[in-house]
Amino acid sequence: MGLEEIWKGTVESAADQNRFKYHQIVRGPDFSDKANVALIGFCCDEGVRRNNGRPGAAKAPDAIRAALAPMPWHGKEATLCDYGNVSCSDSRLEDAQDELAEKVSEAYGQGSRAVILGGGHETLYGHYLGLRLHLGSEASIGILNIDAHFDLRPHDGESSSGTMFRQILEEDQNAGYFVLGIQRFGNSRSLFETAQEFDVDYMPEETVRQSDSAQLSGRIQSFIGQYDAVIVTLCMDVLDMASAPGVSAPSPFGLDPVSVRSIIRAACSHPAVRSFDISEVNPDVDEGGRTVRLGAALTNEAILSFLGKAPEI
C-alpha cells in the first residue's frame, strides 16, 4: 500500500486548521519547504530475528501511520514531511541501517526534527548513525532509551536488536546512555555488570514508578544537559503487557502508558533533543490493535513536544 493510501481519513473541514487531522497536514518527500518534523519508516525486524524474538515489527511503520492519520492535529501551522520507508531485504540489516542513517541525516540537514517509525529496536543504530553523520565525530551525543532491557549483549558474531547500545558505546567515546524502565528480571546479572562497566545510567521500572513528576523530569533534564545533541528511543516492550501486548518480548511488570507519556514529554520538549524513534510494535501479535494505537498516541506526544504544543508534566 502506498503512502497516499495510508494518509486518509474523514475531513471535518478543508479550510479550518483547528479541525484538521494528521492526514490533512502530512506532505510527501518532495515537499520543498522546511518541514518541522520528518517522518521516516524503518521496515525491518531482522535484528529481532537474530535476537530470537517474535518477528512482525517490519509491518509497524505503515500501521502506526494508519493509526496517526485520523487523529486530530494540534500542531497548528507546523508541517510534517513523510520521507517514506527504508526496508531491509535479504537479511541485509547493516545495509538497511546505513540507508536509514542517510535519510535521518538528510532530515537534519533540512532543519527538521526526525521521527523514525521502526521496526525492531535495531532501528536505533541506524538512527544514531544518522545523527553522528550529521554532527561529525567531535560532538557529544546522548541516547535516552525508554526500555525494559539494556540491549548491551556481545556482538562477536553479528549485530541484533539486543546489541546496539554496546556497539555504540564501544565505537563512540563521545556517546552517553541513559535507560528508564529497566526490569530486573528482564536482564541477566551479566548485563547489569556490563552496564556498570560502560558507565550506563539507568532507572529501574520500580524507581520510575515511585518518582514524582519533578524527580523524573529532573533526572531527564540533567542527562540531556550533558550533551550537544540527544536522541530519544522508545522500545514498546517497556510497557505493561496489558497495555502493549503486541511486542516481541511482553513485560508483565512494565510501565503504564501515562508514565511513558510523561517521560516523552519531559525529554522531547528539550531543545537539545533532535529526534525520536519508536520500536518493537508488532502488528502480527497485537490483540485488537492496542499496541499500534498506543504507539501512535505516544508518537503524537513526541511530535507535539518537539513543536512545544504538549503540556508540561
JSON list of N, CA, C and O in Angstrom, two decimals, residues 148-149 183 185-186 205 209 237-244 247 249-255:
[
{"chain": "A", "resi": 148, "resn": "ALA", "atom": "N", "xyz": [12.71, -1.77, 28.77]},
{"chain": "A", "resi": 148, "resn": "ALA", "atom": "CA", "xyz": [12.84, -2.76, 29.85]},
{"chain": "A", "resi": 148, "resn": "ALA", "atom": "C", "xyz": [14.20, -3.45, 29.83]},
{"chain": "A", "resi": 148, "resn": "ALA", "atom": "O", "xyz": [14.58, -4.10, 30.81]},
{"chain": "A", "resi": 149, "resn": "HIS", "atom": "N", "xyz": [14.95, -3.29, 28.72]},
{"chain": "A", "resi": 149, "resn": "HIS", "atom": "CA", "xyz": [16.20, -4.04, 28.52]},
{"chain": "A", "resi": 149, "resn": "HIS", "atom": "C", "xyz": [17.36, -3.10, 28.21]},
{"chain": "A", "resi": 149, "resn": "HIS", "atom": "O", "xyz": [17.18, -2.05, 27.58]},
{"chain": "A", "resi": 183, "resn": "GLN", "atom": "N", "xyz": [13.91, -3.58, 33.72]},
{"chain": "A", "resi": 183, "resn": "GLN", "atom": "CA", "xyz": [13.31, -4.63, 34.52]},
{"chain": "A", "resi": 183, "resn": "GLN", "atom": "C", "xyz": [14.39, -5.58, 35.02]},
{"chain": "A", "resi": 183, "resn": "GLN", "atom": "O", "xyz": [15.17, -6.11, 34.22]},
{"chain": "A", "resi": 185, "resn": "PHE", "atom": "N", "xyz": [14.29, -8.61, 36.13]},
{"chain": "A", "resi": 185, "resn": "PHE", "atom": "CA", "xyz": [14.25, -9.98, 35.63]},
{"chain": "A", "resi": 185, "resn": "PHE", "atom": "C", "xyz": [14.10, -10.04, 34.11]},
{"chain": "A", "resi": 185, "resn": "PHE", "atom": "O", "xyz": [13.85, -11.11, 33.55]},
{"chain": "A", "resi": 186, "resn": "GLY", "atom": "N", "xyz": [14.30, -8.91, 33.45]},
{"chain": "A", "resi": 186, "resn": "GLY", "atom": "CA", "xyz": [14.37, -8.89, 32.00]},
{"chain": "A", "resi": 186, "resn": "GLY", "atom": "C", "xyz": [15.80, -8.80, 31.51]},
{"chain": "A", "resi": 186, "resn": "GLY", "atom": "O", "xyz": [16.05, -8.77, 30.30]},
{"chain": "A", "resi": 205, "resn": "GLU", "atom": "N", "xyz": [12.39, 0.01, 36.59]},
{"chain": "A", "resi": 205, "resn": "GLU", "atom": "CA", "xyz": [10.94, 0.23, 36.48]},
{"chain": "A", "resi": 205, "resn": "GLU", "atom": "C", "xyz": [10.34, 0.66, 37.81]},
{"chain": "A", "resi": 205, "resn": "GLU", "atom": "O", "xyz": [9.52, 1.57, 37.87]},
{"chain": "A", "resi": 209, "resn": "ARG", "atom": "N", "xyz": [8.36, 4.25, 38.68]},
{"chain": "A", "resi": 209, "resn": "ARG", "atom": "CA", "xyz": [7.00, 4.26, 39.24]},
{"chain": "A", "resi": 209, "resn": "ARG", "atom": "C", "xyz": [6.92, 5.12, 40.51]},
{"chain": "A", "resi": 209, "resn": "ARG", "atom": "O", "xyz": [5.94, 5.81, 40.75]},
{"chain": "A", "resi": 237, "resn": "ASP", "atom": "N", "xyz": [8.27, -2.58, 24.48]},
{"chain": "A", "resi": 237, "resn": "ASP", "atom": "CA", "xyz": [8.19, -3.63, 25.49]},
{"chain": "A", "resi": 237, "resn": "ASP", "atom": "C", "xyz": [8.45, -3.11, 26.89]},
{"chain": "A", "resi": 237, "resn": "ASP", "atom": "O", "xyz": [8.38, -3.86, 27.87]},
{"chain": "A", "resi": 238, "resn": "VAL", "atom": "N", "xyz": [8.73, -1.82, 27.03]},
{"chain": "A", "resi": 238, "resn": "VAL", "atom": "CA", "xyz": [8.85, -1.21, 28.36]},
{"chain": "A", "resi": 238, "resn": "VAL", "atom": "C", "xyz": [7.49, -1.10, 29.04]},
{"chain": "A", "resi": 238, "resn": "VAL", "atom": "O", "xyz": [7.40, -0.98, 30.25]},
{"chain": "A", "resi": 239, "resn": "LEU", "atom": "N", "xyz": [6.42, -1.17, 28.24]},
{"chain": "A", "resi": 239, "resn": "LEU", "atom": "CA", "xyz": [5.07, -1.00, 28.77]},
{"chain": "A", "resi": 239, "resn": "LEU", "atom": "C", "xyz": [4.51, -2.32, 29.30]},
{"chain": "A", "resi": 239, "resn": "LEU", "atom": "O", "xyz": [4.87, -3.40, 28.84]},
{"chain": "A", "resi": 240, "resn": "ASP", "atom": "N", "xyz": [3.61, -2.19, 30.26]},
{"chain": "A", "resi": 240, "resn": "ASP", "atom": "CA", "xyz": [2.91, -3.36, 30.79]},
{"chain": "A", "resi": 240, "resn": "ASP", "atom": "C", "xyz": [2.21, -4.08, 29.64]},
{"chain": "A", "resi": 240, "resn": "ASP", "atom": "O", "xyz": [1.59, -3.46, 28.78]},
{"chain": "A", "resi": 241, "resn": "MET", "atom": "N", "xyz": [2.29, -5.41, 29.64]},
{"chain": "A", "resi": 241, "resn": "MET", "atom": "CA", "xyz": [1.75, -6.19, 28.53]},
{"chain": "A", "resi": 241, "resn": "MET", "atom": "C", "xyz": [0.23, -6.05, 28.40]},
{"chain": "A", "resi": 241, "resn": "MET", "atom": "O", "xyz": [-0.31, -6.31, 27.32]},
{"chain": "A", "resi": 242, "resn": "ALA", "atom": "N", "xyz": [-0.45, -5.64, 29.46]},
{"chain": "A", "resi": 242, "resn": "ALA", "atom": "CA", "xyz": [-1.88, -5.39, 29.33]},
{"chain": "A", "resi": 242, "resn": "ALA", "atom": "C", "xyz": [-2.16, -4.20, 28.43]},
{"chain": "A", "resi": 242, "resn": "ALA", "atom": "O", "xyz": [-3.18, -4.16, 27.74]},
{"chain": "A", "resi": 243, "resn": "SER", "atom": "N", "xyz": [-1.24, -3.24, 28.40]},
{"chain": "A", "resi": 243, "resn": "SER", "atom": "CA", "xyz": [-1.37, -2.06, 27.54]},
{"chain": "A", "resi": 243, "resn": "SER", "atom": "C", "xyz": [-0.74, -2.27, 26.19]},
{"chain": "A", "resi": 243, "resn": "SER", "atom": "O", "xyz": [-1.20, -1.70, 25.19]},
{"chain": "A", "resi": 244, "resn": "ALA", "atom": "N", "xyz": [0.32, -3.09, 26.14]},
{"chain": "A", "resi": 244, "resn": "ALA", "atom": "CA", "xyz": [1.07, -3.28, 24.89]},
{"chain": "A", "resi": 244, "resn": "ALA", "atom": "C", "xyz": [1.37, -4.76, 24.70]},
{"chain": "A", "resi": 244, "resn": "ALA", "atom": "O", "xyz": [2.51, -5.21, 24.88]},
{"chain": "A", "resi": 247, "resn": "VAL", "atom": "N", "xyz": [4.20, -6.87, 21.18]},
{"chain": "A", "resi": 247, "resn": "VAL", "atom": "CA", "xyz": [5.63, -6.60, 21.14]},
{"chain": "A", "resi": 247, "resn": "VAL", "atom": "C", "xyz": [6.38, -7.93, 21.08]},
{"chain": "A", "resi": 247, "resn": "VAL", "atom": "O", "xyz": [5.80, -9.00, 21.31]},
{"chain": "A", "resi": 249, "resn": "ALA", "atom": "N", "xyz": [8.81, -8.95, 23.14]},
{"chain": "A", "resi": 249, "resn": "ALA", "atom": "CA", "xyz": [9.04, -9.50, 24.48]},
{"chain": "A", "resi": 249, "resn": "ALA", "atom": "C", "xyz": [8.13, -8.80, 25.48]},
{"chain": "A", "resi": 249, "resn": "ALA", "atom": "O", "xyz": [8.53, -7.80, 26.09]},
{"chain": "A", "resi": 250, "resn": "PRO", "atom": "N", "xyz": [6.89, -9.26, 25.67]},
{"chain": "A", "resi": 250, "resn": "PRO", "atom": "CA", "xyz": [5.95, -8.60, 26.57]},
{"chain": "A", "resi": 250, "resn": "PRO", "atom": "C", "xyz": [6.45, -8.56, 28.02]},
{"chain": "A", "resi": 250, "resn": "PRO", "atom": "O", "xyz": [7.13, -9.47, 28.48]},
{"chain": "A", "resi": 251, "resn": "SER", "atom": "N", "xyz": [6.10, -7.46, 28.72]},
{"chain": "A", "resi": 251, "resn": "SER", "atom": "CA", "xyz": [6.58, -7.25, 30.08]},
{"chain": "A", "resi": 251, "resn": "SER", "atom": "C", "xyz": [5.41, -7.26, 31.08]},
{"chain": "A", "resi": 251, "resn": "SER", "atom": "O", "xyz": [4.59, -6.34, 31.06]},
{"chain": "A", "resi": 252, "resn": "PRO", "atom": "N", "xyz": [5.32, -8.26, 31.95]},
{"chain": "A", "resi": 252, "resn": "PRO", "atom": "CA", "xyz": [4.21, -8.29, 32.90]},
{"chain": "A", "resi": 252, "resn": "PRO", "atom": "C", "xyz": [4.26, -7.18, 33.94]},
{"chain": "A", "resi": 252, "resn": "PRO", "atom": "O", "xyz": [3.22, -6.81, 34.49]},
{"chain": "A", "resi": 253, "resn": "PHE", "atom": "N", "xyz": [5.46, -6.66, 34.23]},
{"chain": "A", "resi": 253, "resn": "PHE", "atom": "CA", "xyz": [5.59, -5.59, 35.21]},
{"chain": "A", "resi": 253, "resn": "PHE", "atom": "C", "xyz": [6.08, -4.30, 34.57]},
{"chain": "A", "resi": 253, "resn": "PHE", "atom": "O", "xyz": [6.84, -3.53, 35.16]},
{"chain": "A", "resi": 254, "resn": "GLY", "atom": "N", "xyz": [5.63, -4.03, 33.35]},
{"chain": "A", "resi": 254, "resn": "GLY", "atom": "CA", "xyz": [6.09, -2.85, 32.63]},
{"chain": "A", "resi": 254, "resn": "GLY", "atom": "C", "xyz": [5.48, -1.56, 33.14]},
{"chain": "A", "resi": 254, "resn": "GLY", "atom": "O", "xyz": [4.62, -1.54, 34.03]},
{"chain": "A", "resi": 255, "resn": "LEU", "atom": "N", "xyz": [5.91, -0.46, 32.56]},
{"chain": "A", "resi": 255, "resn": "LEU", "atom": "CA", "xyz": [5.41, 0.86, 32.92]},
{"chain": "A", "resi": 255, "resn": "LEU", "atom": "C", "xyz": [4.00, 1.05, 32.36]},
{"chain": "A", "resi": 255, "resn": "LEU", "atom": "O", "xyz": [3.61, 0.42, 31.38]}
]
